[in-house]
PDB file of C-alpha atoms in Angstrom:
ATOM      1  CA  MET A   1      -0.529   0.373  -0.093  1.00  0.00           C
ATOM      2  CA  ARG A   2       2.519   2.428   0.703  1.00  0.00           C
ATOM      3  CA  PHE A   3       4.620   1.090  -2.235  1.00  0.00           C
ATOM      4  CA  THR A   4       1.693   1.908  -4.451  1.00  0.00           C
ATOM      5  CA  LYS A   5       0.932   5.461  -2.999  1.00  0.00           C
ATOM      6  CA  ILE A   6       4.848   6.489  -3.627  1.00  0.00           C
ATOM      7  CA  LEU A   7       4.375   5.579  -7.168  1.00  0.00           C
ATOM      8  CA  ALA A   8       1.312   7.736  -7.106  1.00  0.00           C
ATOM      9  CA  LEU A   9       3.581  10.706  -5.948  1.00  0.00           C
ATOM     10  CA  ALA A  10       5.937  10.158  -8.088  1.00  0.00           C
ATOM     11  CA  VAL A  11       3.758   9.356 -11.673  1.00  0.00           C
ATOM     12  CA  ALA A  12       2.605  13.104 -10.397  1.00  0.00           C
ATOM     13  CA  LEU A  13       5.194  14.948  -9.757  1.00  0.00           C
ATOM     14  CA  MET A  14       5.943  13.464 -13.496  1.00  0.00           C
ATOM     15  CA  MET A  15       2.670  14.886 -14.947  1.00  0.00           C
ATOM     16  CA  MET A  16       3.686  18.481 -13.510  1.00  0.00           C
ATOM     17  CA  VAL A  17       7.144  18.796 -14.968  1.00  0.00           C
ATOM     18  CA  SER A  18       6.582  17.649 -18.053  1.00  0.00           C
ATOM     19  CA  PRO A  19       5.007  20.417 -19.767  1.00  0.00           C
ATOM     20  CA  VAL A  20       7.687  22.421 -19.016  1.00  0.00           C
ATOM     21  CA  GLN A  21      10.251  19.952 -20.242  1.00  0.00           C
ATOM     22  CA  ALA A  22       7.921  19.569 -23.464  1.00  0.00           C
ATOM     23  CA  GLN A  23       8.369  23.395 -23.905  1.00  0.00           C
ATOM     24  CA  LEU A  24      11.731  23.667 -23.137  1.00  0.00           C
ATOM     25  CA  VAL A  25      12.324  20.728 -25.713  1.00  0.00           C
ATOM     26  CA  SER A  26      10.543  22.855 -28.284  1.00  0.00           C
ATOM     27  CA  VAL A  27      11.302  26.013 -28.165  1.00  0.00           C
ATOM     28  CA  THR A  28      15.115  23.909 -28.330  1.00  0.00           C
ATOM     29  CA  LYS A  29      13.602  22.254 -32.130  1.00  0.00           C
ATOM     30  CA  GLU A  30      12.409  25.579 -32.801  1.00  0.00           C
ATOM     31  CA  GLY A  31      16.090  26.842 -33.822  1.00  0.00           C
ATOM     32  CA  GLN A  32      19.678  27.065 -32.969  1.00  0.00           C
ATOM     33  CA  MET A  33      20.985  30.024 -30.819  1.00  0.00           C
ATOM     34  CA  PRO A  34      21.152  33.210 -32.360  1.00  0.00           C
ATOM     35  CA  ARG A  35      25.273  34.170 -33.052  1.00  0.00           C
ATOM     36  CA  THR A  36      25.271  37.009 -30.960  1.00  0.00           C
ATOM     37  CA  ILE A  37      27.724  39.840 -30.285  1.00  0.00           C
ATOM     38  CA  SER A  38      27.876  42.216 -27.086  1.00  0.00           C
ATOM     39  CA  VAL A  39      28.747  46.037 -27.818  1.00  0.00           C
ATOM     40  CA  ALA A  40      29.211  49.282 -25.858  1.00  0.00           C
ATOM     41  CA  GLY A  41      28.929  52.709 -27.522  1.00  0.00           C
ATOM     42  CA  ASP A  42      30.166  55.867 -25.599  1.00  0.00           C
ATOM     43  CA  ALA A  43      29.713  59.762 -26.530  1.00  0.00           C
ATOM     44  CA  MET A  44      30.098  62.132 -24.809  1.00  0.00           C
ATOM     45  CA  ILE A  45      29.695  66.627 -26.284  1.00  0.00           C
ATOM     46  CA  ARG A  46      32.118  68.819 -25.190  1.00  0.00           C
ATOM     47  CA  VAL A  47      29.145  71.687 -24.212  1.00  0.00           C
ATOM     48  CA  ALA A  48      30.247  75.669 -23.573  1.00  0.00           C
ATOM     49  CA  PRO A  49      27.856  76.644 -20.513  1.00  0.00           C
ATOM     50  CA  ASP A  50      26.063  79.471 -20.693  1.00  0.00           C
ATOM     51  CA  GLU A  51      24.506  80.964 -17.852  1.00  0.00           C
ATOM     52  CA  VAL A  52      26.708  80.474 -13.935  1.00  0.00           C
ATOM     53  CA  ARG A  53      25.448  79.791 -10.876  1.00  0.00           C
ATOM     54  CA  ILE A  54      26.825  81.826  -7.839  1.00  0.00           C
ATOM     55  CA  VAL A  55      26.151  81.285  -4.010  1.00  0.00           C
ATOM     56  CA  LEU A  56      28.032  83.000  -1.508  1.00  0.00           C
ATOM     57  CA  ASP A  57      26.939  82.975   2.471  1.00  0.00           C
ATOM     58  CA  ILE A  58      27.498  86.532   3.715  1.00  0.00           C
ATOM     59  CA  ILE A  59      27.713  86.267   7.864  1.00  0.00           C
ATOM     60  CA  GLY A  60      28.241  88.627  10.189  1.00  0.00           C
ATOM     61  CA  ARG A  61      29.849  87.998  13.865  1.00  0.00           C
ATOM     62  CA  ASP A  62      28.937  91.054  16.715  1.00  0.00           C
ATOM     63  CA  ARG A  63      28.386  90.868  20.489  1.00  0.00           C
ATOM     64  CA  ASP A  64      25.330  92.010  20.159  1.00  0.00           C
ATOM     65  CA  LEU A  65      22.370  89.994  18.624  1.00  0.00           C
ATOM     66  CA  VAL A  66      20.175  92.484  15.903  1.00  0.00           C
ATOM     67  CA  LYS A  67      23.486  94.136  15.399  1.00  0.00           C
ATOM     68  CA  ALA A  68      24.846  90.936  13.611  1.00  0.00           C
ATOM     69  CA  GLN A  69      21.830  90.362  11.911  1.00  0.00           C
ATOM     70  CA  GLN A  70      21.511  93.726  10.883  1.00  0.00           C
ATOM     71  CA  SER A  71      24.454  94.049   9.137  1.00  0.00           C
ATOM     72  CA  VAL A  72      23.879  91.515   7.039  1.00  0.00           C
ATOM     73  CA  ASP A  73      20.977  91.552   5.809  1.00  0.00           C
ATOM     74  CA  GLU A  74      22.507  95.447   5.218  1.00  0.00           C
ATOM     75  CA  THR A  75      25.097  93.819   2.649  1.00  0.00           C
ATOM     76  CA  VAL A  76      22.647  91.185   1.429  1.00  0.00           C
ATOM     77  CA  LEU A  77      20.171  94.832   0.797  1.00  0.00           C
ATOM     78  CA  SER A  78      23.583  96.359  -0.856  1.00  0.00           C
ATOM     79  CA  MET A  79      25.150  93.270  -2.502  1.00  0.00           C
ATOM     80  CA  VAL A  80      20.875  92.984  -4.773  1.00  0.00           C
ATOM     81  CA  GLN A  81      20.577  96.135  -5.772  1.00  0.00           C
ATOM     82  CA  ALA A  82      24.153  96.421  -7.533  1.00  0.00           C
ATOM     83  CA  VAL A  83      23.404  92.615  -9.304  1.00  0.00           C
ATOM     84  CA  GLN A  84      20.404  94.865 -10.284  1.00  0.00           C
ATOM     85  CA  GLN A  85      22.073  98.563 -11.029  1.00  0.00           C
ATOM     86  CA  GLU A  86      24.636  97.380 -12.224  1.00  0.00           C
ATOM     87  CA  PHE A  87      24.178  94.279 -14.063  1.00  0.00           C
ATOM     88  CA  ALA A  88      20.978  93.655 -15.575  1.00  0.00           C
ATOM     89  CA  VAL A  89      20.311  90.643 -13.495  1.00  0.00           C
ATOM     90  CA  LYS A  90      16.213  89.899 -12.588  1.00  0.00           C
ATOM     91  CA  ARG A  91      15.433  90.041  -9.069  1.00  0.00           C
ATOM     92  CA  ASP A  92      13.758  86.169 -10.400  1.00  0.00           C
ATOM     93  CA  TYR A  93      17.558  85.037 -10.871  1.00  0.00           C
ATOM     94  CA  ILE A  94      18.561  86.677  -7.774  1.00  0.00           C
ATOM     95  CA  HIS A  95      17.414  84.529  -4.056  1.00  0.00           C
ATOM     96  CA  THR A  96      18.630  84.271  -0.587  1.00  0.00           C
ATOM     97  CA  ASP A  97      19.024  80.419  -0.026  1.00  0.00           C
ATOM     98  CA  HIS A  98      19.371  80.320   3.635  1.00  0.00           C
ATOM     99  CA  MET A  99      19.361  81.858   7.141  1.00  0.00           C
ATOM    100  CA  ALA A 100      21.349  80.708  10.092  1.00  0.00           C
ATOM    101  CA  LEU A 101      22.294  82.102  13.641  1.00  0.00           C
ATOM    102  CA  ALA A 102      24.765  80.442  16.164  1.00  0.00           C
ATOM    103  CA  PRO A 103      25.845  81.978  19.131  1.00  0.00           C
ATOM    104  CA  THR A 104      30.758  81.355  20.125  1.00  0.00           C
ATOM    105  CA  TYR A 105      30.714  80.682  23.835  1.00  0.00           C
ATOM    106  CA  VAL A 106      33.786  81.619  25.625  1.00  0.00           C
ATOM    107  CA  ASP A 107      36.527  79.368  25.837  1.00  0.00           C
ATOM    108  CA  CYS A 108      38.126  79.252  29.232  1.00  0.00           C
ATOM    109  CA  ASP A 109      40.412  77.013  28.527  1.00  0.00           C
ATOM    110  CA  TYR A 110      41.576  79.528  26.332  1.00  0.00           C
ATOM    111  CA  ARG A 111      41.050  82.417  28.308  1.00  0.00           C
ATOM    112  CA  ARG A 112      42.022  80.459  31.954  1.00  0.00           C
ATOM    113  CA  HIS A 113      41.174  82.927  33.842  1.00  0.00           C
ATOM    114  CA  PRO A 114      39.031  81.479  37.222  1.00  0.00           C
ATOM    115  CA  ASP A 115      36.395  83.938  37.233  1.00  0.00           C
ATOM    116  CA  CYS A 116      36.233  82.974  33.774  1.00  0.00           C
ATOM    117  CA  ASP A 117      32.078  81.576  32.566  1.00  0.00           C
ATOM    118  CA  ASN A 118      32.143  78.994  29.776  1.00  0.00           C
ATOM    119  CA  THR A 119      27.843  79.781  29.520  1.00  0.00           C
ATOM    120  CA  ARG A 120      28.590  83.387  28.430  1.00  0.00           C
ATOM    121  CA  VAL A 121      28.055  83.735  24.808  1.00  0.00           C
ATOM    122  CA  ASP A 122      31.131  85.240  23.645  1.00  0.00           C
ATOM    123  CA  PHE A 123      29.268  87.051  20.126  1.00  0.00           C
ATOM    124  CA  ILE A 124      26.463  86.007  17.652  1.00  0.00           C
ATOM    125  CA  THR A 125      27.199  84.265  14.125  1.00  0.00           C
ATOM    126  CA  ALA A 126      24.714  85.571  11.885  1.00  0.00           C
ATOM    127  CA  THR A 127      25.092  83.704   8.247  1.00  0.00           C
ATOM    128  CA  LYS A 128      22.421  84.540   4.998  1.00  0.00           C
ATOM    129  CA  GLY A 129      23.039  82.368   1.575  1.00  0.00           C
ATOM    130  CA  LEU A 130      23.021  84.719  -1.368  1.00  0.00           C
ATOM    131  CA  VAL A 131      22.699  82.993  -5.084  1.00  0.00           C
ATOM    132  CA  ILE A 132      22.842  84.745  -7.875  1.00  0.00           C
ATOM    133  CA  ARG A 133      22.316  83.141 -11.629  1.00  0.00           C
ATOM    134  CA  LEU A 134      24.328  84.960 -14.049  1.00  0.00           C
ATOM    135  CA  GLN A 135      23.548  84.094 -18.190  1.00  0.00           C
ATOM    136  CA  ASP A 136      25.938  86.850 -19.173  1.00  0.00           C
ATOM    137  CA  LEU A 137      29.180  85.372 -18.743  1.00  0.00           C
ATOM    138  CA  SER A 138      31.130  88.487 -19.878  1.00  0.00           C
ATOM    139  CA  LEU A 139      29.988  89.890 -16.950  1.00  0.00           C
ATOM    140  CA  PHE A 140      31.535  86.994 -13.951  1.00  0.00           C
ATOM    141  CA  GLU A 141      34.284  88.823 -13.158  1.00  0.00           C
ATOM    142  CA  ALA A 142      32.842  92.239 -12.400  1.00  0.00           C
ATOM    143  CA  LEU A 143      30.572  90.416 -10.852  1.00  0.00           C
ATOM    144  CA  MET A 144      32.239  88.694  -8.584  1.00  0.00           C
ATOM    145  CA  THR A 145      34.275  91.751  -7.793  1.00  0.00           C
ATOM    146  CA  ALA A 146      31.517  94.107  -7.192  1.00  0.00           C
ATOM    147  CA  LEU A 147      29.928  91.543  -4.829  1.00  0.00           C
ATOM    148  CA  VAL A 148      33.634  90.938  -3.074  1.00  0.00           C
ATOM    149  CA  ALA A 149      33.713  94.883  -2.569  1.00  0.00           C
ATOM    150  CA  ARG A 150      30.104  95.276  -0.779  1.00  0.00           C
ATOM    151  CA  GLY A 151      30.637  92.997   1.352  1.00  0.00           C
ATOM    152  CA  ASN A 152      34.387  94.862   2.793  1.00  0.00           C
ATOM    153  CA  ARG A 153      32.861  96.031   6.019  1.00  0.00           C
ATOM    154  CA  GLU A 154      33.482  96.172   9.311  1.00  0.00           C
ATOM    155  CA  GLY A 155      31.998  92.288  11.150  1.00  0.00           C
ATOM    156  CA  VAL A 156      31.284  90.707   7.716  1.00  0.00           C
ATOM    157  CA  THR A 157      32.409  88.725   5.340  1.00  0.00           C
ATOM    158  CA  VAL A 158      31.894  86.883   1.718  1.00  0.00           C
ATOM    159  CA  GLN A 159      32.505  83.965   1.524  1.00  0.00           C
ATOM    160  CA  ILE A 160      32.025  81.754  -1.874  1.00  0.00           C
ATOM    161  CA  VAL A 161      30.346  78.861  -1.572  1.00  0.00           C
ATOM    162  CA  ASP A 162      30.355  77.336  -4.773  1.00  0.00           C
ATOM    163  CA  VAL A 163      30.213  78.527  -8.178  1.00  0.00           C
ATOM    164  CA  THR A 164      28.590  76.340 -11.400  1.00  0.00           C
ATOM    165  CA  PHE A 165      29.070  76.807 -15.066  1.00  0.00           C
ATOM    166  CA  LEU A 166      25.389  75.247 -16.597  1.00  0.00           C
ATOM    167  CA  THR A 167      23.489  74.809 -19.570  1.00  0.00           C
ATOM    168  CA  ASN A 168      19.882  75.074 -20.067  1.00  0.00           C
ATOM    169  CA  GLN A 169      19.700  72.783 -23.334  1.00  0.00           C
ATOM    170  CA  LEU A 170      21.232  69.832 -20.999  1.00  0.00           C
ATOM    171  CA  ARG A 171      17.627  68.348 -22.194  1.00  0.00           C
ATOM    172  CA  GLU A 172      18.646  68.905 -26.336  1.00  0.00           C
ATOM    173  CA  HIS A 173      22.245  68.134 -25.572  1.00  0.00           C
ATOM    174  CA  ARG A 174      21.529  64.562 -23.193  1.00  0.00           C
ATOM    175  CA  ASP A 175      18.826  63.398 -26.485  1.00  0.00           C
ATOM    176  CA  HIS A 176      22.004  63.904 -28.643  1.00  0.00           C
ATOM    177  CA  ALA A 177      24.823  62.046 -26.622  1.00  0.00           C
ATOM    178  CA  ARG A 178      22.597  59.620 -26.441  1.00  0.00           C
ATOM    179  CA  GLU A 179      21.884  59.164 -30.525  1.00  0.00           C
ATOM    180  CA  LEU A 180      25.432  59.740 -30.943  1.00  0.00           C
ATOM    181  CA  ALA A 181      26.379  56.591 -28.352  1.00  0.00           C
ATOM    182  CA  ALA A 182      23.720  55.079 -30.145  1.00  0.00           C
ATOM    183  CA  LYS A 183      25.556  55.286 -33.552  1.00  0.00           C
ATOM    184  CA  ALA A 184      28.617  54.299 -31.843  1.00  0.00           C
ATOM    185  CA  ALA A 185      27.752  51.062 -30.716  1.00  0.00           C
ATOM    186  CA  ARG A 186      26.001  50.050 -34.127  1.00  0.00           C
ATOM    187  CA  GLU A 187      29.279  50.829 -35.656  1.00  0.00           C
ATOM    188  CA  LYS A 188      31.765  48.998 -33.248  1.00  0.00           C
ATOM    189  CA  ALA A 189      29.128  45.899 -34.349  1.00  0.00           C
ATOM    190  CA  ASP A 190      29.945  46.323 -37.845  1.00  0.00           C
ATOM    191  CA  ALA A 191      33.543  46.924 -38.453  1.00  0.00           C
ATOM    192  CA  VAL A 192      33.434  43.923 -35.583  1.00  0.00           C
ATOM    193  CA  ALA A 193      31.057  41.607 -37.285  1.00  0.00           C
ATOM    194  CA  ALA A 194      32.611  42.258 -40.876  1.00  0.00           C
ATOM    195  CA  ALA A 195      36.032  41.567 -39.578  1.00  0.00           C
ATOM    196  CA  MET A 196      35.290  38.273 -38.196  1.00  0.00           C
ATOM    197  CA  GLY A 197      33.625  37.843 -41.093  1.00  0.00           C
ATOM    198  CA  ALA A 198      29.953  37.624 -40.302  1.00  0.00           C
ATOM    199  CA  LYS A 199      26.947  40.494 -40.245  1.00  0.00           C
ATOM    200  CA  VAL A 200      24.987  42.013 -38.226  1.00  0.00           C
ATOM    201  CA  LEU A 201      21.146  42.017 -37.995  1.00  0.00           C
ATOM    202  CA  ARG A 202      18.440  42.691 -35.708  1.00  0.00           C
ATOM    203  CA  PRO A 203      19.346  44.432 -32.050  1.00  0.00           C
ATOM    204  CA  LEU A 204      17.944  42.014 -29.469  1.00  0.00           C
ATOM    205  CA  THR A 205      18.610  44.032 -26.052  1.00  0.00           C
ATOM    206  CA  ILE A 206      19.906  47.408 -25.286  1.00  0.00           C
ATOM    207  CA  ASN A 207      20.291  49.300 -22.193  1.00  0.00           C
ATOM    208  CA  VAL A 208      20.398  52.240 -21.518  1.00  0.00           C
ATOM    209  CA  GLU A 209      22.829  54.332 -18.943  1.00  0.00           C
ATOM    210  CA  GLN A 210      21.851  57.477 -17.748  1.00  0.00           C
ATOM    211  CA  ALA A 211      22.969  59.819 -19.961  1.00  0.00           C
ATOM    212  CA  ASN A 212      25.976  62.259 -16.788  1.00  0.00           C
ATOM    213  CA  TRP A 213      27.326  65.508 -17.049  1.00  0.00           C
ATOM    214  CA  TYR A 214      30.001  67.324 -15.360  1.00  0.00           C
ATOM    215  CA  TYR A 215      32.687  70.082 -16.127  1.00  0.00           C
ATOM    216  CA  TYR A 216      36.018  71.064 -13.331  1.00  0.00           C
ATOM    217  CA  GLY A 217      35.218  74.247 -11.484  1.00  0.00           C
ATOM    218  CA  SER A 218      37.786  76.561 -10.283  1.00  0.00           C
ATOM    219  CA  TYR A 219      35.859  78.198  -6.982  1.00  0.00           C
ATOM    220  CA  GLY A 220      34.499  76.671  -3.529  1.00  0.00           C
ATOM    221  CA  ASN A 221      35.801  77.233   0.190  1.00  0.00           C
ATOM    222  CA  GLY A 222      38.865  77.587  -1.888  1.00  0.00           C
ATOM    223  CA  SER A 223      39.270  74.184  -3.359  1.00  0.00           C
ATOM    224  CA  TYR A 224      39.837  73.840  -7.287  1.00  0.00           C
ATOM    225  CA  ASN A 225      39.143  71.819 -10.144  1.00  0.00           C
ATOM    226  CA  ARG A 226      36.160  70.489  -8.476  1.00  0.00           C
ATOM    227  CA  ARG A 227      34.440  67.671 -10.194  1.00  0.00           C
ATOM    228  CA  ARG A 228      30.354  68.025 -10.694  1.00  0.00           C
ATOM    229  CA  GLY A 229      27.881  66.003 -12.413  1.00  0.00           C
ATOM    230  CA  GLY A 230      28.901  61.676 -12.810  1.00  0.00           C
ATOM    231  CA  HIS A 231      31.619  59.464 -14.204  1.00  0.00           C
ATOM    232  CA  ALA A 232      35.024  60.063 -13.545  1.00  0.00           C
ATOM    233  CA  GLN A 233      36.882  58.837 -16.006  1.00  0.00           C
ATOM    234  CA  MET A 234      35.234  57.018 -19.439  1.00  0.00           C
ATOM    235  CA  SER A 235      37.070  56.069 -22.882  1.00  0.00           C
ATOM    236  CA  GLN A 236      34.241  57.370 -25.453  1.00  0.00           C
ATOM    237  CA  ASN A 237      33.824  56.946 -29.291  1.00  0.00           C
ATOM    238  CA  VAL A 238      32.414  60.032 -29.391  1.00  0.00           C
ATOM    239  CA  ILE A 239      33.174  63.148 -28.769  1.00  0.00           C
ATOM    240  CA  GLN A 240      31.867  66.552 -30.489  1.00  0.00           C
ATOM    241  CA  ASN A 241      32.206  70.613 -29.609  1.00  0.00           C
ATOM    242  CA  PHE A 242      29.664  72.989 -29.426  1.00  0.00           C
ATOM    243  CA  SER A 243      29.370  76.294 -28.708  1.00  0.00           C
ATOM    244  CA  ALA A 244      27.423  79.043 -27.096  1.00  0.00           C
ATOM    245  CA  GLY A 245      27.491  81.681 -29.295  1.00  0.00           C
ATOM    246  CA  GLY A 246      29.272  84.725 -29.912  1.00  0.00           C
ATOM    247  CA  ALA A 247      32.292  86.256 -28.313  1.00  0.00           C
ATOM    248  CA  ASP A 248      35.115  84.134 -26.320  1.00  0.00           C
ATOM    249  CA  PRO A 249      34.363  84.362 -22.374  1.00  0.00           C
ATOM    250  CA  LEU A 250      38.353  83.937 -22.898  1.00  0.00           C
ATOM    251  CA  GLN A 251      38.503  86.861 -24.224  1.00  0.00           C
ATOM    252  CA  SER A 252      35.700  88.751 -23.431  1.00  0.00           C
ATOM    253  CA  ALA A 253      36.179  88.961 -19.660  1.00  0.00           C
ATOM    254  CA  GLY A 254      39.674  87.637 -19.201  1.00  0.00           C
ATOM    255  CA  PHE A 255      38.455  84.131 -17.911  1.00  0.00           C
ATOM    256  CA  ALA A 256      37.770  80.426 -19.337  1.00  0.00           C
ATOM    257  CA  PRO A 257      35.268  78.737 -17.580  1.00  0.00           C
ATOM    258  CA  GLY A 258      35.756  75.489 -18.832  1.00  0.00           C
ATOM    259  CA  GLN A 259      33.337  73.069 -20.992  1.00  0.00           C
ATOM    260  CA  ILE A 260      29.985  70.944 -19.506  1.00  0.00           C
ATOM    261  CA  ASN A 261      30.966  67.453 -20.546  1.00  0.00           C
ATOM    262  CA  VAL A 262      27.427  65.698 -21.711  1.00  0.00           C
ATOM    263  CA  THR A 263      28.168  62.176 -22.030  1.00  0.00           C
ATOM    264  CA  ALA A 264      25.960  58.957 -23.218  1.00  0.00           C
ATOM    265  CA  ASN A 265      26.760  54.855 -22.959  1.00  0.00           C
ATOM    266  CA  ILE A 266      24.640  52.674 -25.061  1.00  0.00           C
ATOM    267  CA  ARG A 267      24.809  48.384 -24.712  1.00  0.00           C
ATOM    268  CA  ALA A 268      23.499  46.251 -26.893  1.00  0.00           C
ATOM    269  CA  VAL A 269      23.190  42.481 -28.177  1.00  0.00           C
ATOM    270  CA  PHE A 270      22.717  42.249 -32.353  1.00  0.00           C
ATOM    271  CA  GLU A 271      22.409  39.341 -33.665  1.00  0.00           C
ATOM    272  CA  ILE A 272      24.724  37.998 -36.613  1.00  0.00           C
ATOM    273  CA  GLU A 273      25.153  35.580 -39.480  1.00  0.00           C
TER     274      GLU A 273
END
């Protein structure tokens, strides 16, 4: 009786598995596995920036909270007026980023006085962030000089937090980079297949990696050559240079903002014969 149950269970399991096996065999019998070639196509577009984003911290210190905050507010107001009146930057391109107040207490370890009270506030630090978007890069150096000059007052420090060069046509450049990467992948597949006596047919799989952008800047808390965006290293098949048009910023403004590198990566598997 026990043997009969085991035999029945075995038959049931075979009936459950056999359709899958038959399907696999039928797929195999329908045709041989296609011969394929896997390739990668990479592209990089070098784009001249058409906008710069400047982030500043205006820092004021005073024993009096009101005076510290007032000196920062007056400095920020003076900067905003200069940017609008002297450089014709729209109000929508100027805004305060953040504001902070921080007390600094007396350092009794440094003063070493028996009557020192480390719970007493030594001074107050007021900080306000200012963000400016400038679309005329020829005015960049003059704008930075004016901002620093407006911040040159007693008890106030202006710190350059970040300077980022941007392009307003990033979407178009990303699409173009992907198109170039796709063409590079196909051309590579054709070249390799032809060299080995084969012919490329249709693509079987296509993997599109996210397009990235990066540039090399020279500002921000005293650090230089800081990279923004993605892909520190890459081997590209296609490099194209684009200009924003107009005068060369190096000649008109005396500085070189560099270029924004927009990259795209395509991974594809083609059928060959």
